[in-house]
Amino acid sequence: MDLKEKLISSFMAFEERVDVHTELHDLRTAALKNFETKGFPTKKEEAWKYTSLNAILKNDFTVFPKQENTVQYSDVKKYFLHEVDTYKVVFIDGVFSSHLSATTHEGIDVCLLSSALTKPKYKTVIDAYFNQVVNKEETLTSLNTAFANEGAYINIPKGKVADKPIEIMYLSTGNEAAMLVQPRNLIVVGENAQVQIIERHQSLNENAVLTNSVTEIFAQKRAFVDVYKIQNDNEAANLVDNTYVSQQEESSVAVNTFSFGGNMTRNNLNFYHFGEHIVSYLNGITIIGDKQHVDHYTLVHHATPNCESHQDYKGIFTDKSTGVFNGKIFVEKEAQKTNAFQKSNNILLSDKATINAKPQLEIFADDVKCSHGCTIGQLDETALFYMQQRGIPVKEAKALLMYAFSNAVIESIKIPELKQRITKIIANKLGVKMGFDL
């Protein structure tokens, strides 16, 4: 039985395990039908032209964990941003871990989606937001919706500012030979509210993991949302991250993606504008080697006037690694005075490394400022020679150049402790110690 057949046959048993109302049952059933019709995406689809799931899907994935697993904080402390106090929503093999989490209902809601889906006090929010901004035709999003139950539920009410960052952590124990997990996150940030969110998926051993994640983010009028995705997993881990962002008037949302680890990573990032004077930021740094594969697929849909979007993606590829950047800016006829900028800059450190880039603009308004650009090259030999002439060893000189190349994205990190953590990860990826000032 292949994975598609296993998932379809498991659906009825899954619904018997969860307490759901009729509306959610109907939504799940429709989503499963879409997945059953379309199946997993293939390279025949334009959006997946450079990314294949075939080798990954050959694993005999366990769909539900067979046993409850416990993990001690001391074993996973290094993966958390322990330098600063945070709220924490932690899952082990897709199951909520109360002893690793630190949630709250005091002024803001940082809790479980499973609670929000079933308890009457959350019904108004769930009815208004759950599954409202996703692409219902996208097959992996549909698969996630069909089995949606557990994940983070974050609701920042009108005028509230989250007093500390929120960490969402998904840990995979590897107790199963191969595990499929499908987390679902719902984040609602009210008018004039603010929040910072850090998300990470982390495997604890080298057994195969496939994570199919969906996150919905709703930013109301003048809301501020700052999201950081840390992707530095083991090389047996595979991640498909589907993030959908809905923005209202004068809101500002930034999604910063740091892709350093894992076997295959696919980031689907979609922004939709529903008001004027919106600002969207999409930033990313990718540093990979061996046979790793990272695919960024972005969309910013400008539907209203006087809005801005800024995309800045940096990639460093070595060995036989492969990068993909497929970025699309869509400007509706009504979206006059749009400022939309997109750039993808890449460095290849090996003759066998590959980058496939496809920047796209579709503009139907006539009073806009839009640009896109992609560069692919190698390190500047002149700059390397100049630094070596001043006593900097070649390894450190290359690291400094690559760090400078990534610096614009690093500077966008607004949490100092996280900025320091990312800097250390980059130094390790570049093969240098922190003995010199990065």
XYZ file of C-alpha atoms in Angstrom:
438
model
C 0.000 0.000 0.000
C 1.508 3.344 -1.018
C 1.296 6.455 1.162
C -1.673 7.946 -0.677
C -3.725 4.765 -0.203
C -2.649 4.522 3.434
C -3.780 8.090 4.126
C -7.152 7.653 2.432
C -7.832 4.395 4.267
C -6.768 5.996 7.587
C -9.110 8.975 7.290
C -12.198 7.336 8.805
C -10.215 5.986 11.742
C -8.706 9.428 12.280
C -12.113 11.127 12.442
C -13.309 8.572 14.993
C -10.450 9.662 17.263
C -11.254 13.363 17.253
C -14.278 15.197 18.601
C -15.428 17.356 15.717
C -18.543 19.287 14.750
C -20.350 18.759 11.456
C -18.882 21.803 9.716
C -15.333 20.592 10.326
C -16.228 17.085 9.177
C -17.576 18.477 5.901
C -14.480 20.630 5.428
C -12.160 17.679 6.044
C -14.098 15.404 3.730
C -13.963 17.925 0.878
C -10.227 18.389 1.405
C -9.614 14.631 1.354
C -11.583 14.334 -1.875
C -9.345 16.963 -3.494
C -6.233 15.091 -2.369
C -7.676 11.776 -3.506
C -8.340 13.260 -6.962
C -4.994 15.008 -7.419
C -2.588 12.964 -5.294
C 0.885 14.160 -4.396
C 2.395 16.848 -6.660
C 4.787 15.737 -9.408
C 7.386 17.424 -11.597
C 4.805 17.525 -14.405
C 3.240 20.484 -12.561
C 4.884 23.819 -13.333
C 5.020 24.792 -9.653
C 6.930 21.571 -8.835
C 9.075 21.448 -11.963
C 12.366 21.348 -10.066
C 11.327 19.425 -6.931
C 10.468 15.737 -6.830
C 8.853 13.881 -3.921
C 9.207 10.429 -5.514
C 12.217 9.206 -3.530
C 10.765 10.524 -0.272
C 7.352 8.889 -0.772
C 8.983 5.455 -1.120
C 9.445 5.393 2.664
C 6.894 3.382 4.624
C 5.700 6.308 6.738
C 3.796 5.778 9.950
C 0.792 8.104 9.783
C 0.027 8.215 13.530
C 2.525 7.688 16.367
C 2.109 4.275 18.000
C 3.050 5.418 21.480
C 3.361 8.529 23.563
C 6.952 9.688 23.690
C 8.608 11.764 26.375
C 11.625 13.970 25.834
C 13.553 15.719 28.596
C 14.138 19.445 28.318
C 17.861 18.982 28.941
C 18.051 16.870 25.777
C 16.491 19.535 23.553
C 17.332 22.784 25.337
C 19.843 23.733 22.631
C 17.068 23.959 20.037
C 15.109 26.580 22.004
C 15.935 30.253 22.269
C 16.804 29.761 25.931
C 18.742 33.049 26.119
C 15.427 34.896 26.475
C 12.090 34.052 28.092
C 9.463 32.858 25.613
C 6.058 31.255 25.463
C 6.446 27.722 24.132
C 4.076 25.381 22.295
C 5.900 22.063 21.881
C 4.886 18.876 20.089
C 6.572 15.480 20.099
C 5.784 13.367 17.031
C 2.789 15.627 16.466
C 1.447 15.248 20.024
C 1.369 18.173 22.461
C 3.993 18.046 25.219
C 2.707 19.819 28.323
C 5.944 19.471 30.293
C 8.013 21.184 27.577
C 5.455 23.894 26.837
C 4.710 27.225 28.501
C 1.342 28.469 27.235
C -0.946 31.251 28.457
C -4.490 32.610 28.382
C -3.636 35.807 30.243
C -4.460 38.648 27.899
C -3.477 36.584 24.846
C -4.189 33.000 23.793
C -1.188 30.757 23.198
C -2.536 27.224 23.239
C -3.574 24.207 21.155
C -5.490 24.141 17.918
C -7.195 20.920 19.027
C -8.739 22.849 21.933
C -9.776 25.722 19.691
C -11.422 23.345 17.201
C -13.579 21.663 19.841
C -14.367 24.149 22.625
C -17.403 26.461 22.191
C -15.580 29.573 23.447
C -13.307 29.497 20.385
C -16.048 28.807 17.826
C -16.419 32.431 16.688
C -12.715 32.715 15.871
C -12.538 29.277 14.241
C -15.562 29.975 12.050
C -14.136 33.342 10.991
C -10.563 32.290 10.258
C -9.831 28.558 10.094
C -9.150 27.432 6.505
C -10.217 30.821 5.137
C -7.015 32.026 3.427
C -5.493 28.736 2.239
C -5.470 27.616 -1.366
C -8.115 24.907 -1.197
C -6.990 23.455 -4.543
C -3.382 22.938 -3.454
C -3.080 19.200 -2.882
C -0.694 19.116 0.111
C -2.650 21.867 1.834
C -5.791 19.785 1.265
C -4.074 16.734 2.745
C -3.151 18.734 5.841
C -6.707 20.095 6.155
C -8.172 16.593 5.957
C -6.125 15.526 8.981
C -5.965 18.912 10.732
C -6.192 18.534 14.485
C -3.061 19.516 16.373
C -0.832 22.548 16.197
C -0.489 25.999 17.694
C -3.424 28.355 18.176
C -2.339 31.946 18.768
C -4.829 34.788 19.178
C -3.538 38.250 20.065
C -6.616 40.427 20.788
C -7.104 43.995 19.665
C -4.549 46.398 21.104
C -2.481 43.708 22.838
C 1.284 43.331 22.493
C 2.705 39.896 23.255
C 5.085 40.508 26.129
C 7.608 37.932 24.889
C 8.259 35.913 21.721
C 6.321 32.706 21.052
C 8.203 29.549 20.076
C 6.455 26.768 18.173
C 8.592 23.628 18.252
C 7.927 20.316 16.508
C 10.206 17.518 17.707
C 10.439 14.146 15.947
C 11.847 11.356 18.130
C 12.603 8.952 15.297
C 11.178 6.066 17.301
C 9.380 5.066 14.116
C 11.469 4.022 11.099
C 9.700 6.730 9.096
C 7.130 9.234 10.366
C 4.634 11.586 8.676
C 3.474 14.562 10.744
C 0.997 17.237 9.658
C 0.909 20.197 12.050
C -1.636 22.968 11.548
C -1.157 26.466 13.016
C -3.711 29.278 13.231
C -2.410 32.745 14.140
C -4.793 35.696 14.499
C -3.352 39.122 15.362
C -5.954 41.743 16.144
C -6.138 45.435 15.324
C -3.104 47.356 16.666
C -1.708 44.116 18.158
C 1.879 42.849 17.923
C 3.611 39.478 18.142
C 6.930 37.791 17.356
C 6.911 34.073 16.504
C 9.739 31.555 16.081
C 8.971 28.204 14.435
C 11.225 25.182 14.227
C 10.945 21.528 13.156
C 13.647 19.309 14.638
C 14.435 15.601 14.331
C 16.252 13.933 17.209
C 17.828 11.103 15.171
C 18.480 10.137 11.555
C 15.247 8.245 10.814
C 13.179 9.600 7.941
C 10.579 12.284 8.672
C 8.143 13.993 6.321
C 6.443 17.100 7.721
C 3.533 18.616 5.813
C 2.809 21.831 7.706
C 0.165 24.509 7.134
C 0.118 27.887 8.903
C -2.552 30.560 8.492
C -1.705 34.096 9.645
C -4.294 36.867 9.846
C -3.059 40.403 10.505
C -5.835 42.900 11.202
C -5.655 46.707 10.811
C -2.301 48.140 11.918
C -1.169 44.768 13.291
C 2.552 43.943 13.445
C 3.635 40.316 12.932
C 7.235 39.136 12.849
C 7.804 35.438 12.013
C 11.071 33.490 11.975
C 11.312 29.991 10.504
C 14.455 28.094 11.532
C 15.073 25.149 9.198
C 18.240 23.414 10.368
C 17.136 19.791 10.620
C 18.957 16.487 10.107
C 19.607 15.281 6.583
C 16.905 12.576 6.782
C 14.208 15.189 7.413
C 11.865 16.492 4.717
C 9.664 19.539 5.141
C 6.851 21.029 3.090
C 5.922 24.306 4.758
C 2.735 25.981 3.486
C 2.233 29.458 4.961
C -0.685 31.724 4.041
C -0.830 35.359 5.183
C -3.905 37.604 5.072
C -3.264 41.317 5.723
C -5.687 44.114 6.429
C -5.212 47.880 6.172
C -1.877 49.347 7.417
C -0.635 46.013 8.756
C 2.997 44.905 8.570
C 4.002 41.251 8.319
C 7.516 39.841 7.934
C 8.323 36.174 7.351
C 12.034 35.384 7.629
C 13.109 31.905 6.515
C 16.509 30.430 7.384
C 17.125 27.177 5.506
C 20.302 25.386 6.573
C 19.442 21.707 7.070
C 17.230 18.836 6.057
C 17.168 16.586 3.007
C 14.390 18.359 1.095
C 12.703 21.610 2.076
C 9.860 23.226 0.160
C 8.572 26.598 1.371
C 5.262 27.769 -0.093
C 4.755 31.346 1.126
C 1.636 33.235 0.044
C 0.675 36.828 0.945
C -2.750 38.329 0.220
C -3.616 42.033 0.620
C -7.080 43.178 1.735
C -6.587 46.878 2.454
C -4.459 49.923 1.684
C -1.030 50.872 3.060
C 0.009 47.288 3.751
C 3.675 46.294 3.967
C 4.905 42.718 3.434
C 8.444 41.426 3.931
C 9.683 38.065 2.672
C 13.324 37.404 3.570
C 15.383 34.244 3.328
C 18.879 32.829 3.705
C 19.732 29.383 2.332
C 23.107 27.736 2.995
C 23.240 24.063 2.022
C 25.659 21.403 0.807
C 25.917 17.659 0.111
C 22.776 16.684 -1.848
C 20.383 18.955 0.055
C 17.495 20.590 -1.781
C 15.678 23.824 -0.830
C 12.792 25.229 -2.885
C 11.262 28.656 -2.171
C 7.920 29.285 -3.887
C 6.507 32.728 -3.085
C 3.435 34.721 -4.057
C 2.461 38.278 -3.150
C -1.024 39.154 -4.387
C -1.441 42.935 -4.514
C -5.190 43.580 -4.751
C -5.436 47.056 -3.170
C -3.752 50.455 -3.777
C -0.799 52.024 -1.950
C 0.837 48.823 -0.686
C 4.408 47.554 -0.574
C 6.140 44.187 -0.695
C 9.838 43.448 -0.352
C 11.405 40.067 -1.133
C 15.091 39.443 -0.453
C 16.453 35.887 -0.746
C 20.128 34.946 -0.470
C 21.461 31.495 -1.339
C 24.855 29.824 -0.886
C 25.183 26.362 -2.449
C 28.050 23.894 -2.385
C 28.734 20.211 -3.190
C 25.775 18.752 -5.142
C 23.090 20.838 -3.457
C 20.159 22.300 -5.363
C 18.260 25.520 -4.821
C 15.020 26.712 -6.355
C 13.492 30.177 -6.230
C 10.118 30.701 -7.900
C 8.786 34.113 -6.862
C 5.652 35.730 -8.204
C 4.302 39.258 -7.762
C 0.706 39.672 -8.948
C -0.682 43.216 -9.166
C -4.426 43.631 -9.780
C -5.781 46.488 -11.896
C -7.136 48.190 -8.761
C -3.757 48.067 -6.988
C -2.435 51.435 -8.170
C 0.592 53.017 -6.426
C 1.989 49.564 -5.621
C 5.683 49.289 -4.738
C 6.821 45.671 -5.133
C 10.439 44.567 -5.155
C 11.884 41.092 -5.463
C 15.461 39.863 -5.649
C 17.176 36.495 -5.439
C 20.975 36.515 -5.184
C 22.885 33.243 -5.221
C 26.482 32.041 -4.890
C 27.593 28.654 -6.233
C 30.709 27.332 -4.492
C 30.835 24.106 -6.496
C 30.604 23.218 -10.166
C 28.049 20.553 -9.231
C 25.739 22.835 -7.238
C 22.605 24.072 -8.999
C 20.161 26.954 -8.651
C 16.929 27.223 -10.651
C 15.392 30.703 -10.487
C 12.158 31.978 -11.977
C 11.208 35.503 -10.850
C 7.793 36.558 -12.178
C 5.782 39.780 -12.455
C 2.154 39.955 -13.534
C 1.022 43.582 -13.504
C -2.396 44.859 -14.532
C -2.104 48.335 -12.961
C -0.388 51.208 -14.780
C 0.874 53.351 -11.881
C 3.268 51.075 -10.014
C 6.929 50.594 -9.127
C 7.812 46.926 -9.506
C 11.100 45.159 -10.066
C 12.533 41.679 -9.912
C 16.004 40.346 -10.364
C 18.114 37.255 -9.955
C 21.897 36.882 -9.826
C 23.960 33.690 -9.843
C 27.717 33.809 -9.463
C 30.797 32.933 -7.459
C 32.831 34.716 -4.830
C 34.705 37.806 -5.978
C 38.310 36.673 -6.546
C 39.555 40.253 -6.396
C 38.003 40.797 -2.971
C 39.453 37.472 -1.775
C 42.923 38.481 -2.970
C 42.594 41.908 -1.326
C 41.698 40.332 2.054
C 44.479 37.761 1.858
C 46.974 40.539 1.159
C 45.953 41.993 4.507
C 46.629 38.805 6.435
C 43.183 37.207 6.481
C 43.414 33.440 5.801
C 41.503 32.297 2.725
C 38.925 30.272 4.695
C 38.038 33.219 6.943
C 38.104 35.594 3.969
C 35.531 33.455 2.136
C 33.397 33.289 5.280
C 33.494 37.067 5.711
C 32.467 37.611 2.103
C 29.596 35.151 2.406
C 28.494 36.667 5.694
C 28.535 40.135 4.117
C 26.519 38.699 1.231
C 23.841 37.524 3.723
C 24.028 40.529 6.014
C 20.997 42.445 4.704
C 18.730 39.567 5.700
C 20.506 39.015 9.010
C 19.969 42.676 9.884
C 16.206 42.190 9.491
C 16.150 39.981 12.626
C 14.536 42.040 15.389
C 15.200 39.672 18.319
C 18.845 40.221 19.381
C 19.240 36.765 20.937
C 17.894 35.115 17.793
C 20.153 37.247 15.625
C 23.146 36.002 17.605
C 21.925 32.398 17.288
C 21.491 32.666 13.521
C 24.935 34.240 13.213
C 26.464 31.233 15.008
C 24.600 28.771 12.797
C 25.828 30.580 9.692
C 29.407 30.539 11.003
C 29.148 26.785 11.560
C 27.695 26.261 8.094
C 30.541 28.261 6.598
C 33.052 26.178 8.549
C 34.568 28.890 10.722
C 34.762 29.476 14.440
C 33.392 32.565 16.146
C 36.901 33.691 16.928
C 36.609 36.652 14.607
C 33.973 39.362 14.575
C 31.048 38.423 12.332
